[in-house]
XYZ file of C-alpha atoms in Angstrom:
528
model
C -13.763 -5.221 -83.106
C -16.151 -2.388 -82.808
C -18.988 -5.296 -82.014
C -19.843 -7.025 -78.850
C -18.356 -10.220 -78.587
C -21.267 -13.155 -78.256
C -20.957 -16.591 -77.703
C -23.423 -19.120 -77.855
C -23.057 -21.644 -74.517
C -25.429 -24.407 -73.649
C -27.583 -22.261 -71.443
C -28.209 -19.147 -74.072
C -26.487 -16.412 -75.966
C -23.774 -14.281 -73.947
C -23.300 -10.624 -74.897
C -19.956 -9.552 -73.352
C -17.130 -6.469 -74.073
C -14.133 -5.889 -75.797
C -11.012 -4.486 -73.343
C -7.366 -4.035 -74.058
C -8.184 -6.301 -77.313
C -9.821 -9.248 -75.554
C -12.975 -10.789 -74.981
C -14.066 -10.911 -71.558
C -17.474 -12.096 -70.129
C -18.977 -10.979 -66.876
C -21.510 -12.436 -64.301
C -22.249 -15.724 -66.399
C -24.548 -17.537 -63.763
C -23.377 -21.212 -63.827
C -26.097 -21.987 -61.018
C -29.149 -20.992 -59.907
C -29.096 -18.204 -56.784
C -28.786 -20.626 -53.418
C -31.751 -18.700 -51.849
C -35.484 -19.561 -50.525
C -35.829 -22.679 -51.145
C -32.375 -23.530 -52.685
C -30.390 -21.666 -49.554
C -27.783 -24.287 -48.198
C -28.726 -26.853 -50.903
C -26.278 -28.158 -53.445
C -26.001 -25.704 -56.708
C -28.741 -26.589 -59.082
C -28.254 -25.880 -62.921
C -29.075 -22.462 -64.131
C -32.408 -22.378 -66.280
C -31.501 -21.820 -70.286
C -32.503 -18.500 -71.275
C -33.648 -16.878 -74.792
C -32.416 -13.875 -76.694
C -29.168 -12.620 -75.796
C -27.987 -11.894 -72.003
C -25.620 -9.118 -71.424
C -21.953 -9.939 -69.506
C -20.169 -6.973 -68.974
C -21.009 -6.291 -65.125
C -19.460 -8.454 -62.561
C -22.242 -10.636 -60.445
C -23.436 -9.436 -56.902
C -20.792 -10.650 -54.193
C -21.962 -13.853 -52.193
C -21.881 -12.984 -48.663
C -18.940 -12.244 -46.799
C -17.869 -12.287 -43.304
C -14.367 -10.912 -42.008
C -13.247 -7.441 -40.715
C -13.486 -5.867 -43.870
C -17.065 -6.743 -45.959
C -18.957 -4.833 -48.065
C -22.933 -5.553 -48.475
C -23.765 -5.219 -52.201
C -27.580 -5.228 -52.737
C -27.094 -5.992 -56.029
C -29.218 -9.107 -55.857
C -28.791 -12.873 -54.667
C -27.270 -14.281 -58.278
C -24.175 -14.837 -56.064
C -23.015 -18.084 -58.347
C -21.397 -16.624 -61.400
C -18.508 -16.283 -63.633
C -16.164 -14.458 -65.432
C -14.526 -15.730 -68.786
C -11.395 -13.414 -70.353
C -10.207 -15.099 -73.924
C -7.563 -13.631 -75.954
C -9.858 -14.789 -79.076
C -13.263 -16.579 -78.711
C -13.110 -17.698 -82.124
C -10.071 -19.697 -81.638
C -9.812 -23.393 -80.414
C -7.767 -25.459 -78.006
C -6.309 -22.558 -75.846
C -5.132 -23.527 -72.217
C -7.709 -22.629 -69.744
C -6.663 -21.294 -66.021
C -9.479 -21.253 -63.613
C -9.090 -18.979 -61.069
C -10.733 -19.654 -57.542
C -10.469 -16.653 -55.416
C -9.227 -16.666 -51.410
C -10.085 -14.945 -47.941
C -10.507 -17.462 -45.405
C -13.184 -18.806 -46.732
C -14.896 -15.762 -45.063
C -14.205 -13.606 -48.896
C -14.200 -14.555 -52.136
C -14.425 -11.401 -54.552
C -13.600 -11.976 -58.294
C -13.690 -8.255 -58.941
C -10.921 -7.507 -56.682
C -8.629 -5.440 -59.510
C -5.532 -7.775 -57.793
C -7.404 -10.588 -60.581
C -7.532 -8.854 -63.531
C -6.834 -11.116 -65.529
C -5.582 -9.154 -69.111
C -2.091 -9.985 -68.697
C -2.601 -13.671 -67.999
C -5.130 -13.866 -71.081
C -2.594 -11.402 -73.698
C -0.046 -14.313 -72.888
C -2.710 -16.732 -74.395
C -4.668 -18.496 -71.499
C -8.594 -18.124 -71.534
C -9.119 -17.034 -67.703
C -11.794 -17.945 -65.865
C -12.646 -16.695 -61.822
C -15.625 -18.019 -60.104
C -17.585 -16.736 -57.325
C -18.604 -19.253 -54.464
C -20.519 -19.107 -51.433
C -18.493 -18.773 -48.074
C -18.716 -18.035 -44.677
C -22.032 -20.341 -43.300
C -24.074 -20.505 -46.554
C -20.691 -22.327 -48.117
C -19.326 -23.890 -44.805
C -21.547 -24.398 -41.828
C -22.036 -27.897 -40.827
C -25.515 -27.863 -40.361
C -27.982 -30.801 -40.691
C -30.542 -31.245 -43.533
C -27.495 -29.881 -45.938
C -24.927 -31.079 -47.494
C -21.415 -30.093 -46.433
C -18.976 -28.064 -48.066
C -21.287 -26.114 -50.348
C -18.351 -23.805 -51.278
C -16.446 -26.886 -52.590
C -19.445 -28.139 -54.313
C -20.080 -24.670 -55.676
C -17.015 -25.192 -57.089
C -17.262 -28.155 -58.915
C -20.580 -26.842 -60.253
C -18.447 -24.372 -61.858
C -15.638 -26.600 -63.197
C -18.587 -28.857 -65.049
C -19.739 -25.428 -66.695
C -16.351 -24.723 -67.885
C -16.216 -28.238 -69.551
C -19.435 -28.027 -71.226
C -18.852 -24.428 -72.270
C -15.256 -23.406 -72.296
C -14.883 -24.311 -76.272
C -17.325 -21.460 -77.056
C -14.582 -19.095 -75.851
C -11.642 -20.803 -77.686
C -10.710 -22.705 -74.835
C -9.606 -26.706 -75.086
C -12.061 -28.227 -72.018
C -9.180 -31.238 -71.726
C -6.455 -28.462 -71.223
C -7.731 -27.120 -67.886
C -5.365 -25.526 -64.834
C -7.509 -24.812 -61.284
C -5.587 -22.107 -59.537
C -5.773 -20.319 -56.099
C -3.641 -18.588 -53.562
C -4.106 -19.267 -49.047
C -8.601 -20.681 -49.589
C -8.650 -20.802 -53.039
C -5.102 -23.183 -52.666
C -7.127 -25.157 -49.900
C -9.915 -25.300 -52.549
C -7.513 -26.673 -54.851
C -5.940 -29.299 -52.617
C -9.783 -30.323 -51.602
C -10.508 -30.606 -55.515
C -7.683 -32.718 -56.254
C -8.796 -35.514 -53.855
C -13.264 -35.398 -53.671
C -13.154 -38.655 -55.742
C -16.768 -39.265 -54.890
C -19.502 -36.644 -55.872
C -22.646 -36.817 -57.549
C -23.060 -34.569 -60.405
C -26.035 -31.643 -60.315
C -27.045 -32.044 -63.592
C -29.227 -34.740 -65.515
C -27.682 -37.042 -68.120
C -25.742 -34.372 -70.754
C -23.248 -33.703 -68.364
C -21.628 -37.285 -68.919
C -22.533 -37.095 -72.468
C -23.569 -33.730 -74.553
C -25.177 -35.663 -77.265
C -27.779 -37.242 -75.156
C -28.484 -33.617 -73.526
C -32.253 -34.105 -72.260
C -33.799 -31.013 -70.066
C -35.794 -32.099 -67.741
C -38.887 -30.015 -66.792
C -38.217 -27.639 -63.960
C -38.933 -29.254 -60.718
C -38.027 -32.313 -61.673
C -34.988 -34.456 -59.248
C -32.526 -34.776 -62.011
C -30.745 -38.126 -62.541
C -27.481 -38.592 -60.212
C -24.629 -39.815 -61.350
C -21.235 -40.129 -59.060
C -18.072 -38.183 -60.791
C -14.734 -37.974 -60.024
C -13.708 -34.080 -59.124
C -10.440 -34.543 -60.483
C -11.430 -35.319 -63.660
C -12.811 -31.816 -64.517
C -9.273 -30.632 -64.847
C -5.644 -31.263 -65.617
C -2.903 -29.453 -63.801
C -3.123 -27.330 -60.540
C -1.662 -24.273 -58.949
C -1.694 -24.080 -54.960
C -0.329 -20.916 -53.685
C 0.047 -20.534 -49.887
C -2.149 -23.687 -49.095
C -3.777 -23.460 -45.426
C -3.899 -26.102 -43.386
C -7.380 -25.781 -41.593
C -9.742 -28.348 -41.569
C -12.579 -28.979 -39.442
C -13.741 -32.091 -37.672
C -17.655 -33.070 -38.183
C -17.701 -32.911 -34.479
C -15.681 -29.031 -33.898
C -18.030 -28.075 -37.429
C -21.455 -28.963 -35.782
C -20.046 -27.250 -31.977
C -19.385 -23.906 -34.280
C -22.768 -24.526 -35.768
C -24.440 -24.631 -32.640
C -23.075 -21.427 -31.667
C -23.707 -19.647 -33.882
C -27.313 -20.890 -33.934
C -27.431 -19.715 -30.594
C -26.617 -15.929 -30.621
C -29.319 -16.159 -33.278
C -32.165 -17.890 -31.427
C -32.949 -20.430 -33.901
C -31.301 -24.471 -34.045
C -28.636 -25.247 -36.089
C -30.228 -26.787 -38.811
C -30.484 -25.097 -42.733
C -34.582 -25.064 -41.559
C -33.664 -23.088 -38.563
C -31.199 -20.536 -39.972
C -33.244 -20.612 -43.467
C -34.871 -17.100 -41.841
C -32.191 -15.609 -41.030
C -30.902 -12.580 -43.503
C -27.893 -13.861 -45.159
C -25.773 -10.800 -44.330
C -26.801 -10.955 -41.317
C -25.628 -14.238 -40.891
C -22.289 -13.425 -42.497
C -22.084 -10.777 -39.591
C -22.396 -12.617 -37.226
C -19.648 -15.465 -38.446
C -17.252 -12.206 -37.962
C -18.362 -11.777 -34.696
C -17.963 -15.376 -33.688
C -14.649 -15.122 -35.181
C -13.528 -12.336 -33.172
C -14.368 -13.960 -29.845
C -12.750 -17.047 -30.389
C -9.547 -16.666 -28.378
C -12.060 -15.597 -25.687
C -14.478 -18.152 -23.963
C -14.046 -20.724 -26.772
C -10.691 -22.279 -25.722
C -12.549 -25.616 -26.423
C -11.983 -25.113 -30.030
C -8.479 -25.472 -29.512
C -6.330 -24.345 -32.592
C -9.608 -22.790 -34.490
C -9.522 -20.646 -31.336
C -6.530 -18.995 -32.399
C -7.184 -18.243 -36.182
C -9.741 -15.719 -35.484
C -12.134 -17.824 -38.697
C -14.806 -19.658 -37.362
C -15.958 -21.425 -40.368
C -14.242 -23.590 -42.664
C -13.705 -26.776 -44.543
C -15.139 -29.619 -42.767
C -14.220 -32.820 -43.312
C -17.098 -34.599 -43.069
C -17.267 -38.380 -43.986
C -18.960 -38.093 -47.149
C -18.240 -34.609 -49.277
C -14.590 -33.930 -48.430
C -13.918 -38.300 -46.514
C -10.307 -37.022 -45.292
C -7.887 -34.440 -45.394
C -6.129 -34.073 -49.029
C -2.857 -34.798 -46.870
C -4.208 -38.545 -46.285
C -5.854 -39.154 -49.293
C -2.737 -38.825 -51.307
C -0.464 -40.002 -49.115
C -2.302 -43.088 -48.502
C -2.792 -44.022 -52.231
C -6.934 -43.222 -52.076
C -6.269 -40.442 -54.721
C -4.266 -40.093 -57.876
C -1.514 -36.979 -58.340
C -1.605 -34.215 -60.898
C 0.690 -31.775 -62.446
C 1.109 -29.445 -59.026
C 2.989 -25.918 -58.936
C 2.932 -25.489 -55.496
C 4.481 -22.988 -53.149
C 4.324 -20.462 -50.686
C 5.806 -17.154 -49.430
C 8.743 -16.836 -46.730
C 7.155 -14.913 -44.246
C 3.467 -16.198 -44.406
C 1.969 -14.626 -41.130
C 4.398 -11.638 -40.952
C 1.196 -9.903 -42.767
C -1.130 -11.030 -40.178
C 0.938 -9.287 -37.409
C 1.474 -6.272 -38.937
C -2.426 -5.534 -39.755
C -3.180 -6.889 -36.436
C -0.847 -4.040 -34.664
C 1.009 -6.946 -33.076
C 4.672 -6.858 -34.878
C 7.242 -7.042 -32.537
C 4.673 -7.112 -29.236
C 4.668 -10.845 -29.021
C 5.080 -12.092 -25.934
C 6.815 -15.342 -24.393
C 3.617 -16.852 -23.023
C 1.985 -16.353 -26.659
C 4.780 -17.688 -27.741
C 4.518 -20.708 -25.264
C 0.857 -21.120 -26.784
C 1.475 -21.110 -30.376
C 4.086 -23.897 -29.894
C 1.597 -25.926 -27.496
C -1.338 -25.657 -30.027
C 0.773 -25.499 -33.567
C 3.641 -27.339 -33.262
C 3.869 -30.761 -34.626
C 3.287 -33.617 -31.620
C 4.754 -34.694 -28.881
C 8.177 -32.917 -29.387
C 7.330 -29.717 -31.872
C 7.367 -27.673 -29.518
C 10.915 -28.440 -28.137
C 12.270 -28.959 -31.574
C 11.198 -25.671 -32.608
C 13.208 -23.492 -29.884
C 16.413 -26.623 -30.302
C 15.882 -25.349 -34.247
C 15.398 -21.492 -33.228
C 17.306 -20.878 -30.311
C 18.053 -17.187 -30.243
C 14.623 -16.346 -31.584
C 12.585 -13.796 -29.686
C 9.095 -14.436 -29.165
C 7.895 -12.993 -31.696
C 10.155 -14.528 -34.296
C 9.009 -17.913 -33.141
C 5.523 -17.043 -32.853
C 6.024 -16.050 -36.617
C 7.663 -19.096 -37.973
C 5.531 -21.707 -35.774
C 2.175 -19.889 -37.660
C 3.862 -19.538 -40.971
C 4.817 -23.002 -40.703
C 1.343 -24.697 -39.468
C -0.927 -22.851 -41.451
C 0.606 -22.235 -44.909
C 4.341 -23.277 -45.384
C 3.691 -26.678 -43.914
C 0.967 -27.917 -45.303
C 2.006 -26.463 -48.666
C 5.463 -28.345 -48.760
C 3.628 -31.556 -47.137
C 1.176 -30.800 -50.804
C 3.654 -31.367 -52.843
C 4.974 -34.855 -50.960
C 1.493 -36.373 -50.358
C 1.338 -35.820 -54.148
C 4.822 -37.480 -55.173
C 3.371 -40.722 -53.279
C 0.415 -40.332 -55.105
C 2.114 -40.436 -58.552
C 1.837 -36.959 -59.503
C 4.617 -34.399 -60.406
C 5.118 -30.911 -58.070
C 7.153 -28.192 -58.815
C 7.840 -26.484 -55.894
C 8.242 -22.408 -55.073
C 9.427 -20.131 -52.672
C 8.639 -16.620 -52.771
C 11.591 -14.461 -51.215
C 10.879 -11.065 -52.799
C 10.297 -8.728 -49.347
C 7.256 -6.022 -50.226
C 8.283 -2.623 -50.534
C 4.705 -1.115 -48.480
C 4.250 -0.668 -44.837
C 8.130 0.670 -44.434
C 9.328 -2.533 -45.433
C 7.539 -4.420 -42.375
C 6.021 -7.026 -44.256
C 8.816 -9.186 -45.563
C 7.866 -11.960 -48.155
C 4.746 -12.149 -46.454
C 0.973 -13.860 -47.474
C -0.433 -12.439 -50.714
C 2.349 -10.797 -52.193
C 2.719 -13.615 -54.450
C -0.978 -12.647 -56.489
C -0.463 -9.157 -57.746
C 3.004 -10.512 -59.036
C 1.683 -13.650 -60.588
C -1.423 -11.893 -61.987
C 0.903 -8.835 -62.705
C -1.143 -6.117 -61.315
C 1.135 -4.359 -59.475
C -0.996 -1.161 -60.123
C -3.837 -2.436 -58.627
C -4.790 -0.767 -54.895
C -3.403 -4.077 -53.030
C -0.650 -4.642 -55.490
C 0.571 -0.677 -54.645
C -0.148 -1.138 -51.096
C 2.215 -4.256 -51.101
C 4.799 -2.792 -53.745
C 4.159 1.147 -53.700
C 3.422 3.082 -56.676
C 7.005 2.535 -58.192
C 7.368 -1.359 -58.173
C 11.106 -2.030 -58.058
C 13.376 -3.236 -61.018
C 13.547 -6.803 -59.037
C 9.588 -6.544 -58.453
C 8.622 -6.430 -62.212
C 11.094 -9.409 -62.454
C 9.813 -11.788 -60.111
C 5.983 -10.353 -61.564
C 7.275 -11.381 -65.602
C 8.775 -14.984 -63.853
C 5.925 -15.932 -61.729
C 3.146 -14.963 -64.429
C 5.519 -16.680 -67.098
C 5.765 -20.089 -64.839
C 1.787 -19.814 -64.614
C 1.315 -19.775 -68.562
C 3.655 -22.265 -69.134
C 2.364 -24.863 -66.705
C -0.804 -24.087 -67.827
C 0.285 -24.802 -71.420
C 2.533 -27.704 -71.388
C 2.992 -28.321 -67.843
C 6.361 -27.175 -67.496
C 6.990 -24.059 -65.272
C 10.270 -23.047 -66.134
C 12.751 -25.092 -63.400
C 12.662 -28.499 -62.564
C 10.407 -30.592 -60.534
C 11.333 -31.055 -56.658
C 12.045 -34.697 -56.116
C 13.027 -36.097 -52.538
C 16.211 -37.561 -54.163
C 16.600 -34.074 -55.042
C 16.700 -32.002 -51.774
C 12.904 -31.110 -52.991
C 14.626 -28.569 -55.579
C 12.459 -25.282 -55.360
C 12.201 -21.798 -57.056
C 13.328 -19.064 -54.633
C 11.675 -15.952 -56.592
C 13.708 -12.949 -55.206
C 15.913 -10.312 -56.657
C 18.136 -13.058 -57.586
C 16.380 -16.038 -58.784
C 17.635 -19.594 -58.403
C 16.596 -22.990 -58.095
C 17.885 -24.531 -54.739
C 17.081 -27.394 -51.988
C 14.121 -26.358 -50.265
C 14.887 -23.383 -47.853
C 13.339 -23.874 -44.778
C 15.029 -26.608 -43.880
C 14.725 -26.405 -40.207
C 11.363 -26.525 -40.163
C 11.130 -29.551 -42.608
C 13.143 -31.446 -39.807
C 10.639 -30.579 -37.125
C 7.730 -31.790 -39.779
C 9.571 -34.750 -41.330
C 7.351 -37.463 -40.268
C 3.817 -35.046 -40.337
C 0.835 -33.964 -42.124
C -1.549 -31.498 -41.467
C -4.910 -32.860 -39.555
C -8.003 -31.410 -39.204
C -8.376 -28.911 -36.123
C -10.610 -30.883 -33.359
C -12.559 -29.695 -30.182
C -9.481 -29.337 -27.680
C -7.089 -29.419 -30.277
């Protein structure tokens, strides 16, 4: 083991490192850096290379917007991957790809939270890909194609199927995974049924592999998302999506504190951090003179998923509960106090007040008669408390649960979880609250977020619900089968409430299922 590991993929020889006894690969490029004349274009194939390219160092981050970003200036390669095998000279292995979160303002696959040892010693070959977000992955502007993140994505999914073998991994055996963007990225994945392919003939067929010269358009061919993978993990699935006609508004915006139009010609000039920057300012000025953007207004992101027609035709809600998409596997679940981390890292805990309140219920509350429903369902609920549950409801518990239905109808089987375990940081203030579930799952409760979340000590009930959740994730990733059984509606929806005493019960929230019986999730509008 004293050697560097090398494989041998389609594009050239990778050099990577040995740590803690596996094989791991950093900064793969499975696309060619989206800049100059490729910024806001589909991915294009990476060129093949010769001689042997090292993979030990993480890529440079894609651009990221949000209150906390970091510039890297480590160059523009933003499209890459990171491969972690327990032995690349094995074959068949299950494969977990991981697709990071943040609003799809972040996505940062060296975040320690991912480490993905633990995942990989229980014999899964990880992968974690880096996408673009924040405008150059989700601006609607014209002269691009929409939902360059997503299609990022699936540029990355057809590299693990032409390459994942090399690392011991089966390419028919793959798991997509991802927690609150990533989980949106997941539920988007599962129903794209129409989208062309970046590559020329060998990705449909290997043996015919032809390169064409460089330059060249490549030959098209329409493809099926779903079919680059097998099972799927949602964590914490959001429920924002953008209309064409909010996206473009946004777009126009932000074109305009810029000086340029809101085209990918116009904002082609315009340095990409700086562009990220100014997404976070947009962002924090929503609730301000943009009340036309109705619930966006409130999220404080001013980008996102856009369904547009053509990349992303509806909302994974409709697609799958009107038939136009077929189900998968799905472990699927969420935490029980989503936005309780939101408040506290806003300042706001327990400073709600009954007119926000009154406005949360107006703009996030299922209608005509959410809003009513919720304080019939909640009636000695201070405002704060129902601010709380209204948010945690629309924006991840919801839409999550309504997941797991929409993929019933569609013929697929979802296990369903709830994560009850309260975080030990902040004084206890967070409850079961949005994220806790990844440094558990992953089991990095050493990492800086995992201690912030857990403290330095984890408790005895912590490194249980860690060993359960990271066990459920290799064996649905392996044979499917998480550990409890599948929720069913003749079943109460049976789900997993991970706490300091496990159990498998009819889904919890109850009282909000009532309110959202007869509801999906739709796409945030202008005005609405």
């Amino acid at each position: 083991m004293s050697e560097r590991p090398r494989v041998r993929t389609a594009e050239g020889v990778l050099e990577g490192r040995w740590r803690r006894g596996l094989a791991e690969f950093r900064g793969v490029p499975y696309a060619e850096p989206p800049v100059g004349a490729l910024r806001f274009a589909a991915p294009v194939p990476v060129r093949r290379w010769e001689g042997v390219r090292p993979a030990v160092e993480f890529g440079p981050t894609p651009p990221q917007s949000g209150p906390v970003r970091t510039r890297t200036d480590g160059g523009t390669d933003w499209l890459t991957l990171n491969v972690c095998t327990p032995d690349p000279g094995a074959a068949g292995l299950p494969v977990l790809v991981w697709i990071p979160g943040g609003g799809y303002l972040t996505a940062d696959t060296s975040d320690p939270m991912y480490d993905p040892a633990a995942l990989a010693a229980a014999g899964l070959v990880v992968v974690s890909l880096a996408y673009r977000v924040g405008a150059e992955g989700f601006a609607q502007l014209d002269g691009a194609p929409a939902n360059r993140g997503f299609l990022d994505q699936i540029a990355a999914l057809r590299w693990v199927r032409r390459n994942i073998a090399a690392f011991g991994g089966d390419p028919g055996r793959v798991t997509v995974a991802g927690q609150s963007a990533g989980a949106g990225s997941v539920a988007a994945l599962l129903t794209m049924e129409s989208v062309p392919t970046e590559e020329p003939v060998r990705a449909m067929d290997p043996a015919r592999a032809v390169e064409p010269e460089w330059g060249m358009e490549p030959e098209w061919v329409m493809e099926p998302a779903r079919d680059l993978f097998q099972r799927a993990i949602a964590h914490s699935v959001p429920g924002t999506h953008l209309t064409r006609a909010l996206a473009e508004r946004i777009a126009r915006a932000l074109a305009d504190r810029l000086g340029v139009a809101p085209t990918a010609a116009g904002l082609a000039g315009v340095d990409p951090w700086r562009l990220a920057g100014e997404v976070t300012a947009l962002g924090a000025e929503l609730p301000g003179p943009y009340g036309e953007w109705g619930r966006l207004a409130r999220t404080g992101v001013a980008v996102g998923p856009v369904v547009d027609g053509e990349v992303l035709p509806e909302s994974p809600w409709a697609a799958l509960a009107g038939g136009r998409a077929r189900g998968v596997e799905l472990l699927v679940g969420h935490t029980r106090d989503e936005f309780r981390l939101f408040s506290v890292m806003s300042g706001r805990a327990g400073t709600f007040t009954e007119e926000e309140a009154r406005t949360a219920l107006e703009l996030f509350a299922p209608r005509p008669e959410g809003a009513a429903a919720y304080r019939a369902a909640f009636p000695g609920a201070a405002p704060g408390e129902l601010l709380e549950t209204v948010y945690s409801d629309a924006l991840f518990r919801m839409p999550s649960l309504c997941l797991a239905r929409a993929n019933e109808a569609a013929g697929g089987t979802s296990y369903l979880f709830e994560l009850g375990l309260a975080a030990t940081g902040f004084g206890g203030a967070l409850g079961a609250c949005h994220s806790l579930d990844v440094p558990l799952a992953f089991g990095t409760l050493d990492s800086p977020n995992g201690v912030g979340l857990l403290g330095e000590d984890p408790t005895a009930a912590a490194r249980a619900v860690s060993r359960e959740l990271r066990d459920a994730w290799v064996g649905f990733a392996t044979s499917g089968d998480p550990g409890w059984p599948a929720a069913r509606p003749d079943g109460a929806w049976l789900t997993r409430v991970l706490d300091a005493a496990s159990g498998t019960l009819p889904y919890p929230e109850r009282a909000s299922v009532r309110i959202w019986e007869d509801h999906y999730p739709t796409p945030f509008g202008l005005g609405e």
